[in-house]
CSV table of C-alpha atoms in Angstrom, one decimal:
chain,number,residue,atom,x,y,z
A,15,GLU,CA,30.6,11.7,38.8
A,16,ALA,CA,29.4,10.2,41.4
A,17,GLN,CA,32.3,7.5,42.9
A,18,VAL,CA,34.3,4.6,45.0
A,19,THR,CA,37.3,5.3,44.4
A,20,GLN,CA,40.1,2.5,45.8
A,21,ASN,CA,43.9,2.5,45.5
A,22,PRO,CA,45.6,0.7,45.1
A,23,ARG,CA,44.1,-1.9,41.8
A,24,TYR,CA,47.1,-4.6,42.7
A,25,LEU,CA,49.1,-4.9,45.3
A,26,ILE,CA,52.1,-7.9,46.0
A,27,THR,CA,53.7,-7.9,49.3
A,28,VAL,CA,55.7,-9.4,51.7
A,29,THR,CA,54.5,-11.4,55.0
A,30,GLY,CA,54.1,-8.5,58.4
A,31,LYS,CA,54.9,-5.6,55.7
A,32,LYS,CA,51.8,-3.1,57.3
A,33,LEU,CA,49.6,-1.7,55.3
A,34,THR,CA,46.8,0.9,53.7
A,35,VAL,CA,44.1,0.2,50.9
A,36,THR,CA,43.0,4.1,50.3
A,37,CYS,CA,39.1,4.2,50.2
A,38,SER,CA,37.5,7.3,48.9
A,39,GLN,CA,33.6,8.6,47.9
A,40,ASN,CA,32.2,11.3,47.1
A,41,MET,CA,28.5,11.0,47.8
A,42,ASN,CA,28.0,11.9,50.8
A,43,HIS,CA,26.8,8.6,52.0
A,44,GLU,CA,26.7,7.8,55.9
A,45,TYR,CA,27.2,4.6,55.2
A,46,MET,CA,30.8,2.5,54.2
A,47,SER,CA,31.5,-0.9,54.3
A,48,TRP,CA,35.1,-3.6,54.0
A,49,TYR,CA,34.7,-6.7,52.1
A,50,ARG,CA,37.2,-9.8,50.4
A,51,GLN,CA,35.6,-12.4,48.2
A,52,ASP,CA,37.1,-15.7,47.7
A,53,PRO,CA,35.9,-18.1,45.2
A,54,GLY,CA,33.2,-20.1,46.2
A,55,LEU,CA,32.7,-18.2,49.5
A,56,GLY,CA,30.8,-14.8,47.7
A,57,LEU,CA,31.5,-11.4,49.4
A,58,ARG,CA,32.5,-10.8,53.8
A,59,GLN,CA,31.8,-8.2,55.5
A,60,ILE,CA,35.0,-7.5,57.1
A,61,TYR,CA,34.5,-3.4,58.9
A,62,TYR,CA,31.3,-1.2,58.6
A,63,SER,CA,31.5,2.3,59.7
A,64,MET,CA,27.6,4.6,60.4
A,65,ASN,CA,29.3,7.9,60.0
A,66,VAL,CA,32.9,9.4,61.3
A,67,GLU,CA,34.6,7.5,64.7
A,68,VAL,CA,32.2,4.9,64.6
A,69,THR,CA,32.2,1.6,63.0
A,70,ASP,CA,32.3,-2.6,63.8
A,71,LYS,CA,32.9,-5.5,63.5
A,72,GLY,CA,32.0,-7.2,60.3
A,73,ASP,CA,31.9,-11.0,59.4
A,74,VAL,CA,35.4,-11.5,58.8
A,75,PRO,CA,37.6,-9.0,61.1
A,76,GLU,CA,40.7,-10.5,62.5
A,77,GLY,CA,43.5,-9.0,61.3
A,78,TYR,CA,42.5,-6.1,60.4
A,79,LYS,CA,41.7,-2.5,60.4
A,80,VAL,CA,39.8,0.4,59.7
A,81,SER,CA,39.7,4.6,61.2
A,82,ARG,CA,36.8,6.9,59.8
A,83,LYS,CA,38.2,9.9,60.2
A,84,GLU,CA,36.6,12.2,58.3
A,85,LYS,CA,33.4,11.0,55.7
A,86,ARG,CA,34.6,10.3,52.8
A,87,ASN,CA,37.5,7.6,53.7
A,88,PHE,CA,37.5,4.1,55.3
A,89,PRO,CA,40.6,3.0,54.4
A,90,LEU,CA,42.2,-0.7,55.4
A,91,ILE,CA,45.1,-1.5,57.6
A,92,LEU,CA,46.8,-4.4,57.3
A,93,GLU,CA,49.4,-3.9,60.3
A,94,SER,CA,51.0,-7.5,59.6
A,95,PRO,CA,50.0,-9.4,56.2
A,96,SER,CA,49.7,-13.1,55.9
A,97,PRO,CA,48.9,-15.7,53.1
A,98,ASN,CA,46.0,-15.9,54.0
A,99,GLN,CA,44.8,-12.9,53.9
A,100,THR,CA,45.2,-12.8,49.9
A,101,SER,CA,41.8,-11.6,48.3
A,102,LEU,CA,39.7,-8.8,46.5
A,103,TYR,CA,38.8,-7.0,48.4
A,104,PHE,CA,35.9,-3.6,48.0
A,105,CYS,CA,35.2,-1.4,49.2
A,106,ALA,CA,31.4,0.2,49.3
A,107,SER,CA,28.8,3.0,50.0
A,108,ARG,CA,25.9,4.1,50.2
A,109,GLU,CA,22.5,5.0,52.0
A,110,THR,CA,19.8,3.7,54.4
A,111,ASN,CA,18.9,0.2,52.7
A,112,THR,CA,19.8,1.6,49.5
A,113,GLU,CA,22.1,0.8,46.7
A,114,ALA,CA,25.8,0.1,47.3
A,115,PHE,CA,27.8,1.5,45.2
A,116,PHE,CA,31.7,-0.5,45.1
A,117,GLY,CA,34.6,0.8,44.5
A,118,GLN,CA,36.9,-0.9,41.9
A,119,GLY,CA,38.5,-3.2,43.9
A,120,THR,CA,42.4,-4.5,45.2
A,121,ARG,CA,43.4,-7.6,44.5
A,122,LEU,CA,46.2,-7.7,46.9
A,123,THR,CA,48.9,-11.0,46.8
A,124,VAL,CA,50.7,-11.6,50.2
A,125,VAL,CA,53.8,-14.1,50.2
B,19,GLN,CA,21.4,-21.3,58.1
B,20,LYS,CA,23.0,-19.4,55.9
B,21,GLU,CA,21.2,-15.9,56.6
B,22,VAL,CA,21.3,-15.4,52.5
B,23,GLU,CA,21.7,-18.4,50.2
B,24,GLN,CA,21.9,-18.7,46.5
B,25,ASN,CA,22.7,-21.6,44.6
B,26,SER,CA,26.4,-21.3,42.8
B,27,GLY,CA,25.6,-22.9,39.1
B,28,PRO,CA,26.4,-22.9,37.1
B,29,LEU,CA,23.5,-22.6,35.6
B,30,SER,CA,23.4,-22.2,31.8
B,31,VAL,CA,20.5,-21.8,29.1
B,32,PRO,CA,20.3,-21.2,25.8
B,33,GLU,CA,20.4,-17.7,24.2
B,34,GLY,CA,17.2,-15.7,24.0
B,35,ALA,CA,15.4,-18.0,27.2
B,36,ILE,CA,14.0,-16.5,30.8
B,37,ALA,CA,17.3,-17.5,33.7
B,38,SER,CA,15.8,-18.3,36.9
B,39,LEU,CA,18.0,-17.0,39.1
B,40,ASN,CA,17.1,-17.4,43.2
B,41,CYS,CA,17.7,-16.3,46.9
B,42,THR,CA,16.5,-17.2,49.9
B,43,TYR,CA,16.9,-15.7,53.5
B,44,SER,CA,16.9,-16.5,57.0
B,45,ASP,CA,15.9,-13.2,58.7
B,46,ARG,CA,12.1,-12.3,58.9
B,47,GLY,CA,12.4,-8.9,59.9
B,48,SER,CA,14.7,-8.3,56.4
B,49,GLN,CA,13.8,-5.3,54.5
B,50,SER,CA,15.3,-4.1,51.7
B,51,PHE,CA,16.5,-6.2,48.9
B,52,PHE,CA,19.2,-6.2,45.7
B,53,TRP,CA,20.0,-8.4,42.8
B,54,TYR,CA,24.1,-7.4,41.6
B,55,ARG,CA,25.5,-8.3,38.6
B,56,GLN,CA,29.7,-9.0,38.7
B,57,TYR,CA,31.9,-10.4,36.3
B,58,SER,CA,35.1,-11.5,36.6
B,59,GLY,CA,37.1,-9.5,38.4
B,60,LYS,CA,35.3,-6.8,37.8
B,61,SER,CA,32.5,-4.7,41.0
B,62,PRO,CA,29.4,-5.5,41.9
B,63,GLU,CA,27.0,-3.9,40.5
B,64,LEU,CA,23.3,-3.2,40.8
B,65,ILE,CA,20.9,-4.7,39.0
B,66,MET,CA,17.2,-4.7,40.2
B,67,SER,CA,16.1,-3.3,44.1
B,68,ILE,CA,12.9,-4.6,45.0
B,69,TYR,CA,11.7,-3.8,49.1
B,70,SER,CA,7.5,-5.2,48.4
B,71,ASN,CA,5.5,-8.1,47.7
B,72,GLY,CA,5.0,-9.0,44.6
B,73,ASP,CA,7.3,-8.0,40.4
B,74,LYS,CA,9.3,-5.3,40.2
B,75,GLU,CA,9.7,-4.8,35.8
B,76,ASP,CA,13.0,-3.1,34.2
B,77,GLY,CA,13.4,-3.3,30.4
B,78,ARG,CA,14.6,-7.8,29.6
B,79,PHE,CA,14.9,-7.8,34.2
B,80,THR,CA,12.3,-8.6,36.2
B,81,ALA,CA,12.6,-8.8,40.2
B,82,GLN,CA,10.4,-11.0,42.2
B,83,LEU,CA,9.3,-11.0,46.2
B,84,ASN,CA,7.6,-13.3,48.8
B,85,LYS,CA,7.9,-12.3,51.5
B,86,ALA,CA,6.2,-14.4,53.5
B,87,SER,CA,8.2,-17.6,52.0
B,88,GLN,CA,11.7,-15.6,53.0
B,89,TYR,CA,12.9,-16.1,49.5
B,90,VAL,CA,13.9,-12.9,46.5
B,91,SER,CA,14.4,-14.3,42.3
B,92,LEU,CA,15.5,-12.5,39.5
B,93,LEU,CA,14.7,-13.3,35.7
B,94,ILE,CA,16.3,-12.4,33.0
B,95,ARG,CA,14.4,-13.0,29.3
B,96,ASP,CA,15.7,-12.8,26.5
B,97,SER,CA,19.1,-13.8,27.4
B,98,GLN,CA,22.3,-13.0,26.6
B,99,PRO,CA,25.9,-13.4,25.9
B,100,SER,CA,26.6,-10.5,27.6
B,101,ASP,CA,24.4,-11.0,31.1
B,102,SER,CA,26.9,-14.6,31.6
B,103,ALA,CA,27.7,-13.5,34.9
B,104,THR,CA,27.6,-14.0,38.6
B,105,TYR,CA,24.5,-12.7,39.9
B,106,LEU,CA,24.5,-11.9,43.7
B,107,CYS,CA,21.5,-11.1,45.7
B,108,ALA,CA,22.1,-8.9,48.8
B,109,VAL,CA,19.3,-8.2,51.4
B,110,THR,CA,19.0,-5.7,54.4
B,111,PRO,CA,18.4,-7.6,57.8
B,112,GLY,CA,19.4,-4.5,59.5
B,113,THR,CA,19.8,-0.4,59.4
B,114,TYR,CA,23.2,-1.5,59.8
B,115,LYS,CA,24.0,-5.0,58.3
B,116,TYR,CA,23.8,-5.4,54.0
B,117,ILE,CA,24.9,-9.0,53.6
B,118,PHE,CA,25.4,-11.4,50.1
B,119,GLY,CA,25.0,-14.9,49.3
B,120,THR,CA,27.8,-15.7,47.4
B,121,GLY,CA,26.5,-15.7,43.8
B,122,THR,CA,24.6,-17.9,41.2
B,123,ARG,CA,27.2,-17.8,37.9
B,124,LEU,CA,25.3,-18.0,34.7
B,125,LYS,CA,26.3,-18.6,31.5
B,126,VAL,CA,24.2,-17.6,28.4
B,127,LEU,CA,24.7,-20.3,25.1
B,128,ALA,CA,25.4,-18.5,22.0
């Protein structure tokens, strides 16, 4: 089954404690992205990757890091989380100009 | 000007009516256009994709694209309460960019 898998689904953490949200896709897609979704602001792109070892900033990259060492995996790293990073996060993968497939979402709370 | 604009709603329609959702975009070079449906707390799921001017129909859904006016719409015929969700318009202004609007919340009243 074609899918994008994110983990964890829910996470509560404290300010400053490094965390990683994993994302894996089994469709051999070239493009992967991370979005955050906040009420009234829609889906905003954090980082995206065009292929292995190729990443670039989206619209809201501050406070986040990513890596793409393998084609299927695209983890999101928060080195020092802050309360303003409390949000619903989605990973997505796709090919050029086609449908984006989304993971199940990660609801992150930073206290 | 936002790259992709949608009215946030809520748009309320009675059951069985036609719901009309609209989206405008700023980049004339945009090539691909998508409509996603998102239930609260869930992932977006694709409803329709459209790549050329005109209408594209799939069941109760019709997507309309007018590149000259930089406008894409989604019509939902015979609206059902299960159609109540947020509808996201997405546009690809370049090979790597995939921009979402903020979404329109649709409420179908039984």
